mmCIF file with all atom_site columns, C-alpha atoms and ligand atoms in Angstrom:
data_model
loop_
_atom_site.group_PDB
_atom_site.id
_atom_site.type_symbol
_atom_site.label_atom_id
_atom_site.label_alt_id
_atom_site.label_comp_id
_atom_site.label_asym_id
_atom_site.label_entity_id
_atom_site.label_seq_id
_atom_site.pdbx_PDB_ins_code
_atom_site.Cartn_x
_atom_site.Cartn_y
_atom_site.Cartn_z
_atom_site.occupancy
_atom_site.B_iso_or_equiv
_atom_site.pdbx_formal_charge
_atom_site.auth_seq_id
_atom_site.auth_comp_id
_atom_site.auth_asym_id
_atom_site.auth_atom_id
_atom_site.pdbx_PDB_model_num
ATOM   1   C  CA  . VAL A 1 1   ? -2.328  12.135  8.051   1.00 39.00 ? 1   VAL A CA  1
ATOM   2   C  CA  . PRO A 1 2   ? 0.853   9.945   7.791   1.00 45.00 ? 2   PRO A CA  1
ATOM   3   C  CA  . THR A 1 3   ? 3.799   11.325  7.871   1.00 48.00 ? 3   THR A CA  1
ATOM   4   C  CA  . VAL A 1 4   ? 6.795   10.904  5.322   1.00 51.00 ? 4   VAL A CA  1
ATOM   5   C  CA  . GLY A 1 5   ? 9.548   11.943  6.580   1.00 54.00 ? 5   GLY A CA  1
ATOM   6   C  CA  . SER A 1 6   ? 13.204  9.968   5.291   1.00 64.00 ? 6   SER A CA  1
ATOM   7   C  CA  . SER A 1 7   ? 13.288  8.267   8.546   1.00 78.00 ? 7   SER A CA  1
ATOM   8   C  CA  . ARG A 1 8   ? 10.206  6.524   7.266   1.00 81.00 ? 8   ARG A CA  1
ATOM   9   C  CA  . VAL A 1 9   ? 11.822  5.330   3.601   1.00 85.00 ? 9   VAL A CA  1
ATOM   10  C  CA  . ASP A 1 10  ? 15.020  4.427   6.018   1.00 88.00 ? 10  ASP A CA  1
ATOM   11  C  CA  . ASP A 1 11  ? 13.044  1.913   8.851   1.00 87.00 ? 11  ASP A CA  1
ATOM   12  C  CA  . ILE A 1 12  ? 11.975  0.448   4.797   1.00 88.00 ? 12  ILE A CA  1
ATOM   13  C  CA  . ILE A 1 13  ? 15.553  0.179   3.338   1.00 90.00 ? 13  ILE A CA  1
ATOM   14  C  CA  . ASP A 1 14  ? 16.250  -1.666  6.969   1.00 90.00 ? 14  ASP A CA  1
ATOM   15  C  CA  . LYS A 1 15  ? 13.586  -4.046  6.957   1.00 89.00 ? 15  LYS A CA  1
ATOM   16  C  CA  . ILE A 1 16  ? 14.608  -4.947  3.274   1.00 92.00 ? 16  ILE A CA  1
ATOM   17  C  CA  . ARG A 1 17  ? 18.118  -5.273  4.598   1.00 92.00 ? 17  ARG A CA  1
ATOM   18  C  CA  . VAL A 1 18  ? 17.327  -7.848  7.627   1.00 90.00 ? 18  VAL A CA  1
ATOM   19  C  CA  . SER A 1 19  ? 14.416  -9.988  5.430   1.00 87.00 ? 19  SER A CA  1
ATOM   20  C  CA  . GLY A 1 20  ? 17.460  -10.416 3.917   1.00 89.00 ? 20  GLY A CA  1
ATOM   21  C  CA  . GLY A 1 21  ? 18.072  -8.059  0.474   1.00 90.00 ? 21  GLY A CA  1
ATOM   22  C  CA  . ARG A 1 22  ? 20.100  -6.298  -0.940  1.00 91.00 ? 22  ARG A CA  1
ATOM   23  C  CA  . VAL A 1 23  ? 19.242  -2.654  -1.055  1.00 93.00 ? 23  VAL A CA  1
ATOM   24  C  CA  . THR A 1 24  ? 19.532  -1.713  -4.714  1.00 92.00 ? 24  THR A CA  1
ATOM   25  C  CA  . GLN A 1 25  ? 18.523  2.230   -6.219  1.00 91.00 ? 25  GLN A CA  1
ATOM   26  C  CA  . SER A 1 26  ? 16.042  1.030   -8.237  1.00 91.00 ? 26  SER A CA  1
ATOM   27  C  CA  . ARG A 1 27  ? 14.468  -0.810  -4.760  1.00 93.00 ? 27  ARG A CA  1
ATOM   28  C  CA  . ARG A 1 28  ? 14.642  2.595   -2.994  1.00 92.00 ? 28  ARG A CA  1
ATOM   29  C  CA  . MET A 1 29  ? 12.773  4.427   -5.497  1.00 91.00 ? 29  MET A CA  1
ATOM   30  C  CA  . VAL A 1 30  ? 10.493  2.108   -5.310  1.00 92.00 ? 30  VAL A CA  1
ATOM   31  C  CA  . VAL A 1 31  ? 10.349  2.855   -1.879  1.00 91.00 ? 31  VAL A CA  1
ATOM   32  C  CA  . GLU A 1 32  ? 11.138  6.469   -2.189  1.00 90.00 ? 32  GLU A CA  1
ATOM   33  C  CA  . MET A 1 33  ? 8.393   6.585   -5.116  1.00 89.00 ? 33  MET A CA  1
ATOM   34  C  CA  . ILE A 1 34  ? 5.221   5.209   -2.820  1.00 88.00 ? 34  ILE A CA  1
ATOM   35  C  CA  . LEU A 1 35  ? 5.882   6.821   0.162   1.00 85.00 ? 35  LEU A CA  1
ATOM   36  C  CA  . GLY A 1 36  ? 6.210   9.724   -1.897  1.00 83.00 ? 36  GLY A CA  1
ATOM   37  C  CA  . GLN A 1 37  ? 2.738   9.440   -3.693  1.00 76.00 ? 37  GLN A CA  1
ATOM   38  C  CA  . GLY A 1 38  ? -0.581  11.269  -2.312  1.00 69.00 ? 38  GLY A CA  1
ATOM   39  C  CA  . ASP A 1 39  ? -1.499  7.879   -0.369  1.00 73.00 ? 39  ASP A CA  1
ATOM   40  C  CA  . HIS A 1 40  ? 0.830   5.676   -0.724  1.00 79.00 ? 40  HIS A CA  1
ATOM   41  C  CA  . HIS A 1 41  ? -1.330  3.258   -2.696  1.00 85.00 ? 41  HIS A CA  1
ATOM   42  C  CA  . LEU A 1 42  ? -0.512  3.119   -6.651  1.00 88.00 ? 42  LEU A CA  1
ATOM   43  C  CA  . THR A 1 43  ? -1.121  0.878   -9.114  1.00 89.00 ? 43  THR A CA  1
ATOM   44  C  CA  . ALA A 1 44  ? 1.567   -0.953  -11.539 1.00 91.00 ? 44  ALA A CA  1
ATOM   45  C  CA  . PRO A 1 45  ? 0.686   1.715   -14.274 1.00 91.00 ? 45  PRO A CA  1
ATOM   46  C  CA  . GLU A 1 46  ? 0.852   3.990   -11.922 1.00 90.00 ? 46  GLU A CA  1
ATOM   47  C  CA  . LEU A 1 47  ? 3.885   2.571   -10.675 1.00 92.00 ? 47  LEU A CA  1
ATOM   48  C  CA  . ILE A 1 48  ? 5.825   3.506   -14.063 1.00 94.00 ? 48  ILE A CA  1
ATOM   49  C  CA  . GLU A 1 49  ? 4.889   6.603   -14.816 1.00 93.00 ? 49  GLU A CA  1
ATOM   50  C  CA  . ALA A 1 50  ? 5.911   7.441   -11.820 1.00 91.00 ? 50  ALA A CA  1
ATOM   51  C  CA  . MET A 1 51  ? 9.290   6.173   -12.049 1.00 92.00 ? 51  MET A CA  1
ATOM   52  C  CA  . ARG A 1 52  ? 9.321   7.756   -15.960 1.00 92.00 ? 52  ARG A CA  1
ATOM   53  C  CA  . ALA A 1 53  ? 8.427   11.086  -14.969 1.00 91.00 ? 53  ALA A CA  1
ATOM   54  C  CA  . VAL A 1 54  ? 11.751  10.876  -12.897 1.00 89.00 ? 54  VAL A CA  1
ATOM   55  C  CA  . ASP A 1 55  ? 14.190  8.100   -15.768 1.00 89.00 ? 55  ASP A CA  1
ATOM   56  C  CA  . PRO A 1 56  ? 12.531  8.755   -18.829 1.00 92.00 ? 56  PRO A CA  1
ATOM   57  C  CA  . GLU A 1 57  ? 14.713  5.011   -19.335 1.00 90.00 ? 57  GLU A CA  1
ATOM   58  C  CA  . PHE A 1 58  ? 12.985  3.606   -15.920 1.00 89.00 ? 58  PHE A CA  1
ATOM   59  C  CA  . HIS A 1 59  ? 12.141  0.409   -17.855 1.00 91.00 ? 59  HIS A CA  1
ATOM   60  C  CA  . GLU A 1 60  ? 8.686   -1.405  -16.851 1.00 93.00 ? 60  GLU A CA  1
ATOM   61  C  CA  . SER A 1 61  ? 9.838   -4.605  -16.814 1.00 95.00 ? 61  SER A CA  1
ATOM   62  C  CA  . THR A 1 62  ? 11.864  -3.709  -13.584 1.00 93.00 ? 62  THR A CA  1
ATOM   63  C  CA  . VAL A 1 63  ? 8.888   -2.131  -12.345 1.00 94.00 ? 63  VAL A CA  1
ATOM   64  C  CA  . TYR A 1 64  ? 7.434   -5.562  -12.231 1.00 94.00 ? 64  TYR A CA  1
ATOM   65  C  CA  . ARG A 1 65  ? 10.424  -7.162  -11.309 1.00 95.00 ? 65  ARG A CA  1
ATOM   66  C  CA  . VAL A 1 66  ? 11.399  -4.343  -7.749  1.00 95.00 ? 66  VAL A CA  1
ATOM   67  C  CA  . LEU A 1 67  ? 7.545   -5.010  -6.952  1.00 95.00 ? 67  LEU A CA  1
ATOM   68  C  CA  . GLU A 1 68  ? 6.995   -9.006  -6.997  1.00 94.00 ? 68  GLU A CA  1
ATOM   69  C  CA  . ARG A 1 69  ? 10.687  -8.781  -5.426  1.00 94.00 ? 69  ARG A CA  1
ATOM   70  C  CA  . LEU A 1 70  ? 9.663   -6.194  -2.408  1.00 93.00 ? 70  LEU A CA  1
ATOM   71  C  CA  . THR A 1 71  ? 6.454   -8.728  -2.392  1.00 92.00 ? 71  THR A CA  1
ATOM   72  C  CA  . ASP A 1 72  ? 8.549   -11.323 -1.199  1.00 92.00 ? 72  ASP A CA  1
ATOM   73  C  CA  . LEU A 1 73  ? 10.232  -9.818  0.957   1.00 90.00 ? 73  LEU A CA  1
ATOM   74  C  CA  . HIS A 1 74  ? 6.786   -8.507  2.768   1.00 87.00 ? 74  HIS A CA  1
ATOM   75  C  CA  . VAL A 1 75  ? 8.140   -5.546  2.344   1.00 90.00 ? 75  VAL A CA  1
ATOM   76  C  CA  . VAL A 1 76  ? 4.919   -4.525  -0.006  1.00 91.00 ? 76  VAL A CA  1
ATOM   77  C  CA  . GLU A 1 77  ? 1.701   -6.129  -0.466  1.00 88.00 ? 77  GLU A CA  1
ATOM   78  C  CA  . GLN A 1 78  ? -0.741  -6.151  -3.576  1.00 87.00 ? 78  GLN A CA  1
ATOM   79  C  CA  . VAL A 1 79  ? -4.882  -5.030  -2.825  1.00 82.00 ? 79  VAL A CA  1
ATOM   80  C  CA  . GLN A 1 80  ? -7.279  -6.228  -4.833  1.00 76.00 ? 80  GLN A CA  1
ATOM   81  C  CA  . VAL A 1 81  ? -9.626  -3.636  -5.451  1.00 69.00 ? 81  VAL A CA  1
ATOM   82  C  CA  . HIS A 1 82  ? -13.154 -4.032  -6.003  1.00 63.00 ? 82  HIS A CA  1
ATOM   83  C  CA  . SER A 1 83  ? -12.926 -2.976  -9.759  1.00 65.00 ? 83  SER A CA  1
ATOM   84  C  CA  . GLY A 1 84  ? -10.471 -5.919  -10.019 1.00 69.00 ? 84  GLY A CA  1
ATOM   85  C  CA  . ALA A 1 85  ? -7.538  -3.253  -10.610 1.00 76.00 ? 85  ALA A CA  1
ATOM   86  C  CA  . THR A 1 86  ? -4.756  -4.501  -7.843  1.00 84.00 ? 86  THR A CA  1
ATOM   87  C  CA  . VAL A 1 87  ? -2.647  -2.368  -5.601  1.00 86.00 ? 87  VAL A CA  1
ATOM   88  C  CA  . PHE A 1 88  ? 0.259   -2.255  -3.610  1.00 89.00 ? 88  PHE A CA  1
ATOM   89  C  CA  . HIS A 1 89  ? 1.386   -0.568  -0.169  1.00 88.00 ? 89  HIS A CA  1
ATOM   90  C  CA  . LEU A 1 90  ? 3.960   -0.870  1.884   1.00 85.00 ? 90  LEU A CA  1
ATOM   91  C  CA  . THR A 1 91  ? 4.100   -2.894  4.848   1.00 82.00 ? 91  THR A CA  1
ATOM   92  C  CA  . ASP A 1 92  ? 5.039   -1.402  7.884   1.00 72.00 ? 92  ASP A CA  1
ATOM   93  C  CA  . ALA A 1 93  ? 4.286   -2.910  11.989  1.00 63.00 ? 93  ALA A CA  1
ATOM   94  C  CA  . THR A 1 94  ? 3.950   0.999   12.408  1.00 66.00 ? 94  THR A CA  1
ATOM   95  C  CA  . HIS A 1 95  ? 1.060   1.803   10.627  1.00 71.00 ? 95  HIS A CA  1
ATOM   96  C  CA  . ILE A 1 96  ? -0.987  -0.126  10.234  1.00 77.00 ? 96  ILE A CA  1
ATOM   97  C  CA  . HIS A 1 97  ? -4.184  0.947   8.353   1.00 83.00 ? 97  HIS A CA  1
ATOM   98  C  CA  . HIS A 1 98  ? -7.333  -0.023  6.845   1.00 86.00 ? 98  HIS A CA  1
ATOM   99  C  CA  . HIS A 1 99  ? -8.251  0.547   3.623   1.00 87.00 ? 99  HIS A CA  1
ATOM   100 C  CA  . LEU A 1 100 ? -12.036 2.305   2.626   1.00 89.00 ? 100 LEU A CA  1
ATOM   101 C  CA  . LEU A 1 101 ? -12.316 2.214   -1.312  1.00 86.00 ? 101 LEU A CA  1
ATOM   102 C  CA  . CYS A 1 102 ? -14.136 4.483   -3.360  1.00 88.00 ? 102 CYS A CA  1
ATOM   103 C  CA  . ALA A 1 103 ? -17.008 2.354   -5.212  1.00 86.00 ? 103 ALA A CA  1
ATOM   104 C  CA  . GLU A 1 104 ? -17.167 5.147   -7.920  1.00 87.00 ? 104 GLU A CA  1
ATOM   105 C  CA  . CYS A 1 105 ? -13.371 6.479   -8.309  1.00 85.00 ? 105 CYS A CA  1
ATOM   106 C  CA  . GLY A 1 106 ? -11.777 3.491   -7.243  1.00 81.00 ? 106 GLY A CA  1
ATOM   107 C  CA  . ALA A 1 107 ? -9.370  6.592   -4.816  1.00 82.00 ? 107 ALA A CA  1
ATOM   108 C  CA  . VAL A 1 108 ? -7.968  4.360   -1.793  1.00 83.00 ? 108 VAL A CA  1
ATOM   109 C  CA  . THR A 1 109 ? -7.997  6.127   0.805   1.00 85.00 ? 109 THR A CA  1
ATOM   110 C  CA  . GLU A 1 110 ? -5.644  5.448   3.722   1.00 85.00 ? 110 GLU A CA  1
ATOM   111 C  CA  . THR A 1 111 ? -8.397  5.158   7.474   1.00 87.00 ? 111 THR A CA  1
ATOM   112 C  CA  . LYS A 1 112 ? -6.214  3.850   11.190  1.00 86.00 ? 112 LYS A CA  1
ATOM   113 C  CA  . GLY A 1 113 ? -6.003  0.589   12.371  1.00 84.00 ? 113 GLY A CA  1
ATOM   114 C  CA  . THR A 1 114 ? -7.738  0.740   15.616  1.00 88.00 ? 114 THR A CA  1
ATOM   115 C  CA  . LEU A 1 115 ? -11.086 2.067   12.817  1.00 88.00 ? 115 LEU A CA  1
ATOM   116 C  CA  . LEU A 1 116 ? -12.507 -1.339  13.308  1.00 89.00 ? 116 LEU A CA  1
ATOM   117 C  CA  . ASP A 1 117 ? -10.722 -3.088  16.840  1.00 90.00 ? 117 ASP A CA  1
ATOM   118 C  CA  . GLU A 1 118 ? -14.900 -2.279  18.975  1.00 92.00 ? 118 GLU A CA  1
ATOM   119 C  CA  . VAL A 1 119 ? -16.580 -3.489  15.733  1.00 92.00 ? 119 VAL A CA  1
ATOM   120 C  CA  . ALA A 1 120 ? -14.503 -6.811  16.266  1.00 91.00 ? 120 ALA A CA  1
ATOM   121 C  CA  . ALA A 1 121 ? -14.931 -6.905  19.437  1.00 95.00 ? 121 ALA A CA  1
ATOM   122 C  CA  . GLN A 1 122 ? -19.129 -6.855  19.007  1.00 96.00 ? 122 GLN A CA  1
ATOM   123 C  CA  . THR A 1 123 ? -19.874 -9.567  16.707  1.00 95.00 ? 123 THR A CA  1
ATOM   124 C  CA  . LEU A 1 124 ? -16.956 -11.210 19.403  1.00 95.00 ? 124 LEU A CA  1
ATOM   125 C  CA  . ASP A 1 125 ? -19.778 -10.265 22.473  1.00 97.00 ? 125 ASP A CA  1
ATOM   126 C  CA  . GLN A 1 126 ? -22.819 -10.661 20.847  1.00 97.00 ? 126 GLN A CA  1
ATOM   127 C  CA  . HIS A 1 127 ? -22.485 -12.734 17.938  1.00 97.00 ? 127 HIS A CA  1
ATOM   128 C  CA  . GLY A 1 128 ? -19.613 -15.658 18.794  1.00 97.00 ? 128 GLY A CA  1
ATOM   129 C  CA  . PHE A 1 129 ? -18.046 -14.246 15.078  1.00 95.00 ? 129 PHE A CA  1
ATOM   130 C  CA  . VAL A 1 130 ? -15.058 -13.691 15.119  1.00 92.00 ? 130 VAL A CA  1
ATOM   131 C  CA  . LEU A 1 131 ? -13.970 -10.729 12.930  1.00 88.00 ? 131 LEU A CA  1
ATOM   132 C  CA  . ASN A 1 132 ? -11.494 -10.895 9.897   1.00 82.00 ? 132 ASN A CA  1
ATOM   133 C  CA  . VAL A 1 133 ? -9.682  -7.945  10.067  1.00 79.00 ? 133 VAL A CA  1
ATOM   134 C  CA  . ASN A 1 134 ? -6.095  -7.948  9.125   1.00 70.00 ? 134 ASN A CA  1
ATOM   135 C  CA  . SER A 1 135 ? -3.988  -4.981  8.916   1.00 60.00 ? 135 SER A CA  1
ATOM   136 C  CA  . SER A 1 136 ? -5.095  -4.004  4.949   1.00 67.00 ? 136 SER A CA  1
ATOM   137 C  CA  . THR A 1 137 ? -9.510  -5.452  5.562   1.00 78.00 ? 137 THR A CA  1
ATOM   138 C  CA  . THR A 1 138 ? -11.051 -2.552  2.801   1.00 83.00 ? 138 THR A CA  1
ATOM   139 C  CA  . LEU A 1 139 ? -14.294 -1.549  3.687   1.00 88.00 ? 139 LEU A CA  1
ATOM   140 C  CA  . LEU A 1 140 ? -16.428 -0.435  0.072   1.00 88.00 ? 140 LEU A CA  1
ATOM   141 C  CA  . GLY A 1 141 ? -18.372 2.566   0.197   1.00 92.00 ? 141 GLY A CA  1
ATOM   142 C  CA  . ARG A 1 142 ? -17.732 6.754   -1.850  1.00 94.00 ? 142 ARG A CA  1
ATOM   143 C  CA  . CYS A 1 143 ? -15.525 8.979   -1.557  1.00 92.00 ? 143 CYS A CA  1
ATOM   144 C  CA  . ALA A 1 144 ? -16.274 12.747  -0.333  1.00 94.00 ? 144 ALA A CA  1
ATOM   145 C  CA  . THR A 1 145 ? -15.738 13.997  -3.715  1.00 94.00 ? 145 THR A CA  1
ATOM   146 C  CA  . CYS A 1 146 ? -17.821 11.060  -5.606  1.00 94.00 ? 146 CYS A CA  1
ATOM   147 C  CA  . SER A 1 147 ? -20.086 12.228  -2.721  1.00 94.00 ? 147 SER A CA  1
ATOM   148 C  CA  . ALA A 1 148 ? -19.854 15.733  -3.157  1.00 93.00 ? 148 ALA A CA  1
ATOM   149 C  CA  . THR A 1 149 ? -20.258 15.771  -7.383  1.00 86.00 ? 149 THR A CA  1
ATOM   150 C  CA  . ALA A 1 150 ? -23.767 12.409  -6.940  1.00 70.00 ? 150 ALA A CA  1
ATOM   151 C  CA  . GLY A 1 151 ? -26.819 13.994  -8.121  1.00 59.00 ? 151 GLY A CA  1
HETATM 152 ZN ZN1 . ZN  B 2 .   ? -2.333  0.726   2.173   1.00 76.23 ? 201 ZN  B ZN1 1
HETATM 153 ZN ZN1 . ZN  B 2 .   ? -14.195 8.620   -5.409  1.00 76.23 ? 202 ZN  B ZN1 1
#
């Protein structure tokens, strides 16, 4: 379970500075919001809704602009999920993870970044095949909630 401490917010804020970006209040808010939400994976509309719950004056265009800029700075990354929706997550070298994507409800669950190491070793060993595993590999399936309610 990833820890959502203020130190992680600070690490990411540092990364914005190191990458040459300015740390504006709206950028900080977006970072805090992504870290504060359950699984750290939000679509832009979900993020806008969450920001407006805190500050009703927050403009939709501001959220899109911040996401675009943070993507340029490699602080956040877009992850395309199979339903066609795009979720945003934070890139963090100390927190590499893969995604378990529910094909039914679209829920994204983080799983540890070493999960596929053994699989990659075996495909290489047995087939000479280099598996394309990166920090945001997505595996498709059915989440615990949907499995429990499946007839
Ligand atoms: Zn992710
Ligand atoms: Zn599901």
